[in-house]
Amino acid sequence: MRRLFAIEDGRFGLDGGAMYGIVPKPMWSKVHPADDQNRVTLALRCLLIRDDGRLILIDTGIGNKWPEKDAGFFAINRSQSSLTGSLAQLGVTPDDITDVVLTHLHFDHAGGVSGLNDGVLVPAFPNARIHVQRQNWDWARSPSDRDRGSYRPENFSLFEGSPKLRLLDGPGEILPGVSSLISNGHTFGLQVVQVEYPKGPVYYAADLIPTSRHIHVPWNMAYDLNPVLVMEEKRALLDRVIAGDGVLFLEHDPDFAGCRVRKNDKGHYQPGDRFQFNGDY
Ligand SMILES: [Zn+2]
């Protein structure tokens, strides 16, 4: 029987203005207060799918290859959780992971797929196949100047040409009961992951809808390469979640792991019942 666990790799902080784009600070700071450097705290929340014979991890957090100065800049804080620590609490070691699905290769999603051993880059999950969209892989290797800072080759270059790397061509099944929808608004070839579950599907939205605040369609990140497309893709995903009686999984929400979605009488999307994903939702 399939089980679902939220796996946190600590917290980090990004500029609140960048997280909320054109939304004025007096509005966003009411629902997501900034620190003295204008950063908002964000979760680094992965999803572990435990099947009979398979352990699938979706995204890998920010990783631990950061020099102290950068770790301070991004307010990386593992005092409450870490990727390996959260897995260990479930009795899972990195060797046990059979598959890693990366939504995209930005550093706060693919940072934990590689590690350093005596200064040498090594796969963090030595037995896992890495599933990523070819379109995103290609973009990550030659990004635009606008998003170059988010694609750090030390996170993924070691998989170049590796038999462990599986490049996917478009939407469809990745693994049994795990499939992808493609989003090109935040970056190119981001895969939103649909996870089948008896109570209704779970949608790992990644940076298409990073927190519950971003469920409101006009609230988008300044990082998005194509914000108008993001709004269209968000609407389509939210309608799909509602229609399928599904749950949205929120990678960066500081408060909860996932929620149902409802539409209010003005037609605005809002978070419904909330879930923490401790094996079930
Ligand atoms: Zn992110």
Coordinates of N, CA, C and O in Angstrom, one line a residue, residues 86-156:
S86 N 15.4 13.7 8.3 CA 14.0 13.4 8.1 C 13.8 12.0 7.6 O 12.8 11.3 8.0
L87 N 14.6 11.6 6.6 CA 14.5 10.2 6.1 C 14.8 9.2 7.2 O 14.2 8.2 7.4
A88 N 15.9 9.5 8.0 CA 16.3 8.5 9.0 C 15.2 8.3 10.1 O 15.1 7.2 10.6
Q89 N 14.5 9.4 10.3 CA 13.3 9.2 11.3 C 12.3 8.2 10.8 O 11.6 7.6 11.6
L90 N 12.3 7.9 9.5 CA 11.4 6.9 9.0 C 12.1 5.6 8.7 O 11.6 4.7 8.1
G91 N 13.4 5.6 9.2 CA 14.2 4.3 9.0 C 14.7 4.2 7.5 O 15.1 3.1 7.1
V92 N 14.8 5.3 6.8 CA 15.3 5.3 5.4 C 16.7 5.8 5.3 O 16.9 6.9 5.8
T93 N 17.6 5.1 4.6 CA 18.9 5.7 4.4 C 19.0 6.1 2.9 O 18.2 5.7 2.1
P94 N 19.9 7.0 2.6 CA 20.1 7.4 1.2 C 20.2 6.2 0.2 O 19.7 6.3 -0.9
D95 N 20.9 5.1 0.6 CA 21.0 4.0 -0.2 C 19.7 3.3 -0.6 O 19.6 2.6 -1.6
D96 N 18.7 3.5 0.3 CA 17.4 2.8 0.1 C 16.5 3.5 -1.0 O 15.6 2.9 -1.5
I97 N 16.8 4.8 -1.4 CA 16.0 5.5 -2.3 C 16.2 4.9 -3.7 O 17.3 4.8 -4.2
T98 N 15.1 4.5 -4.4 CA 15.2 3.8 -5.7 C 15.1 4.8 -6.8 O 15.6 4.6 -7.9
D99 N 14.3 5.9 -6.5 CA 14.1 6.9 -7.6 C 14.0 8.3 -7.0 O 13.4 8.5 -6.0
V100 N 14.6 9.2 -7.7 CA 14.4 10.7 -7.4 C 13.8 11.4 -8.6 O 14.3 11.3 -9.7
V101 N 12.7 12.0 -8.4 CA 12.0 12.8 -9.4 C 12.3 14.2 -9.1 O 12.0 14.7 -8.0
L102 N 13.0 14.9 -10.0 CA 13.3 16.3 -9.8 C 12.3 17.2 -10.7 O 12.2 17.0 -11.9
T103 N 11.6 18.1 -10.0 CA 10.7 18.9 -10.7 C 11.4 19.8 -11.7 O 11.0 20.0 -12.8
H104 N 12.5 20.3 -11.3 CA 13.4 21.1 -12.1 C 14.7 21.3 -11.4 O 14.9 20.8 -10.2
L105 N 15.7 21.9 -12.0 CA 17.1 21.8 -11.4 C 17.5 23.1 -10.7 O 18.7 23.3 -10.5
H106 N 16.6 23.9 -10.3 CA 17.0 25.1 -9.5 C 17.6 24.6 -8.2 O 17.2 23.5 -7.7
F107 N 18.4 25.4 -7.6 CA 19.3 24.9 -6.5 C 18.5 24.5 -5.2 O 18.9 23.6 -4.5
D108 N 17.3 25.1 -5.1 CA 16.5 24.7 -3.9 C 15.6 23.4 -4.1 O 14.8 23.1 -3.2
H109 N 15.8 22.8 -5.2 CA 15.1 21.6 -5.6 C 16.0 20.4 -5.9 O 15.8 19.3 -5.5
A110 N 17.2 20.8 -6.5 CA 18.1 19.7 -6.9 C 19.4 19.8 -6.1 O 20.3 19.0 -6.3
G111 N 19.4 20.7 -5.1 CA 20.7 20.9 -4.3 C 21.1 19.6 -3.6 O 22.3 19.3 -3.4
G112 N 20.1 18.8 -3.1 CA 20.4 17.7 -2.3 C 20.6 16.4 -3.1 O 20.8 15.3 -2.5
V113 N 20.6 16.5 -4.4 CA 20.8 15.2 -5.2 C 22.2 14.8 -5.3 O 22.6 13.7 -5.7
S114 N 23.1 15.8 -5.0 CA 24.6 15.5 -5.0 C 25.1 16.0 -3.7 O 24.6 16.8 -3.0
G115 N 26.3 15.4 -3.3 CA 27.0 15.8 -2.1 C 28.5 15.9 -2.4 O 28.9 15.6 -3.5
L116 N 29.2 16.2 -1.3 CA 30.7 16.2 -1.4 C 31.3 15.2 -0.5 O 30.9 15.0 0.6
N117 N 32.2 14.4 -1.1 CA 32.9 13.4 -0.3 C 34.4 13.8 -0.5 O 34.9 13.6 -1.6
D118 N 35.1 14.3 0.5 CA 36.5 14.7 0.4 C 36.7 15.7 -0.8 O 37.6 15.5 -1.5
G119 N 35.7 16.6 -1.0 CA 35.9 17.6 -2.0 C 35.5 17.1 -3.4 O 35.5 17.9 -4.4
V120 N 35.0 15.8 -3.5 CA 34.6 15.3 -4.8 C 33.1 15.2 -4.8 O 32.5 14.7 -3.9
L121 N 32.5 15.6 -6.0 CA 31.0 15.5 -6.1 C 30.6 14.1 -6.2 O 31.2 13.3 -7.0
V122 N 29.6 13.7 -5.4 CA 29.1 12.3 -5.5 C 27.6 12.3 -5.5 O 27.0 13.2 -4.9
P123 N 26.9 11.3 -6.0 CA 25.5 11.2 -5.9 C 25.1 11.0 -4.5 O 25.7 10.2 -3.8
A124 N 24.1 11.8 -4.0 CA 23.6 11.7 -2.6 C 22.8 10.4 -2.4 O 22.7 9.9 -1.3
F125 N 22.2 9.9 -3.5 CA 21.4 8.7 -3.5 C 22.0 7.7 -4.5 O 21.5 7.6 -5.6
P126 N 23.0 6.9 -4.0 CA 23.8 6.2 -5.0 C 23.1 5.2 -5.8 O 23.5 4.8 -6.9
N127 N 21.9 4.7 -5.3 CA 21.2 3.6 -6.0 C 20.0 4.1 -6.8 O 19.3 3.3 -7.4
A128 N 19.8 5.4 -6.8 CA 18.6 6.0 -7.4 C 18.7 6.3 -8.8 O 19.8 6.8 -9.2
R129 N 17.7 6.1 -9.6 CA 17.5 6.7 -10.9 C 17.0 8.2 -10.7 O 16.1 8.4 -9.9
I130 N 17.5 9.1 -11.5 CA 17.1 10.5 -11.4 C 16.2 10.8 -12.6 O 16.7 10.6 -13.8
H131 N 15.0 11.2 -12.4 CA 14.1 11.5 -13.5 C 13.9 13.0 -13.6 O 13.4 13.6 -12.7
V132 N 14.2 13.5 -14.8 CA 14.1 14.9 -15.0 C 13.7 15.2 -16.4 O 14.0 14.3 -17.3
Q133 N 13.0 16.2 -16.7 CA 12.6 16.5 -18.1 C 13.8 16.9 -18.9 O 14.6 17.8 -18.4
R134 N 13.9 16.4 -20.1 CA 15.0 16.7 -21.0 C 15.1 18.3 -21.2 O 16.1 18.9 -21.3
Q135 N 13.9 18.8 -21.4 CA 13.8 20.3 -21.7 C 14.4 21.1 -20.6 O 15.1 22.1 -20.8
N136 N 14.2 20.7 -19.3 CA 14.7 21.4 -18.2 C 16.2 21.1 -18.1 O 17.0 22.0 -17.8
W137 N 16.6 19.9 -18.3 CA 18.1 19.5 -18.3 C 18.8 20.4 -19.3 O 19.9 21.0 -19.0
D138 N 18.3 20.5 -20.5 CA 19.0 21.3 -21.5 C 19.0 22.8 -21.2 O 20.1 23.4 -21.3
W139 N 17.9 23.3 -20.6 CA 17.9 24.7 -20.2 C 18.9 25.0 -19.1 O 19.6 26.0 -19.0
A140 N 18.9 24.0 -18.1 CA 19.8 24.2 -17.0 C 21.3 24.3 -17.4 O 22.1 24.9 -16.7
R141 N 21.6 23.6 -18.5 CA 23.0 23.6 -18.9 C 23.4 24.8 -19.7 O 24.6 25.2 -19.8
S142 N 22.4 25.5 -20.2 CA 22.7 26.8 -20.8 C 21.5 27.8 -20.6 O 20.7 28.0 -21.5
P143 N 21.4 28.2 -19.3 CA 20.3 29.1 -18.9 C 20.5 30.5 -19.5 O 21.5 30.8 -20.0
S144 N 19.4 31.3 -19.3 CA 19.5 32.7 -19.6 C 20.3 33.4 -18.5 O 20.4 32.9 -17.4
D145 N 20.7 34.6 -18.7 CA 21.4 35.4 -17.7 C 20.4 35.7 -16.5 O 20.8 35.8 -15.4
R146 N 19.1 35.7 -16.8 CA 18.1 36.0 -15.8 C 18.1 34.9 -14.7 O 17.8 35.2 -13.6
D147 N 18.2 33.6 -15.1 CA 18.1 32.5 -14.2 C 19.3 31.7 -14.0 O 19.3 30.6 -13.4
R148 N 20.4 32.2 -14.5 CA 21.7 31.5 -14.3 C 22.0 31.2 -12.9 O 22.5 30.1 -12.5
G149 N 21.8 32.2 -12.0 CA 22.1 32.0 -10.6 C 21.3 30.9 -9.9 O 21.8 30.4 -8.9
S150 N 20.2 30.5 -10.5 CA 19.4 29.4 -9.9 C 19.9 28.0 -10.3 O 19.5 27.0 -9.7
Y151 N 20.6 27.9 -11.4 CA 21.1 26.6 -12.0 C 22.6 26.5 -11.7 O 23.4 27.1 -12.4
R152 N 22.9 25.8 -10.6 CA 24.3 25.6 -10.2 C 24.8 24.3 -10.7 O 24.3 23.2 -10.2
P153 N 25.7 24.3 -11.6 CA 26.2 23.0 -12.2 C 26.7 22.0 -11.2 O 26.5 20.8 -11.4
E154 N 27.2 22.4 -10.0 CA 27.7 21.5 -9.1 C 26.6 20.5 -8.6 O 26.8 19.5 -8.0
N155 N 25.3 21.0 -8.7 CA 24.2 20.1 -8.3 C 23.9 19.0 -9.2 O 23.5 17.9 -8.8
F156 N 24.1 19.2 -10.5 CA 23.6 18.1 -11.4 C 24.7 17.7 -12.5 O 24.5 16.7 -13.1

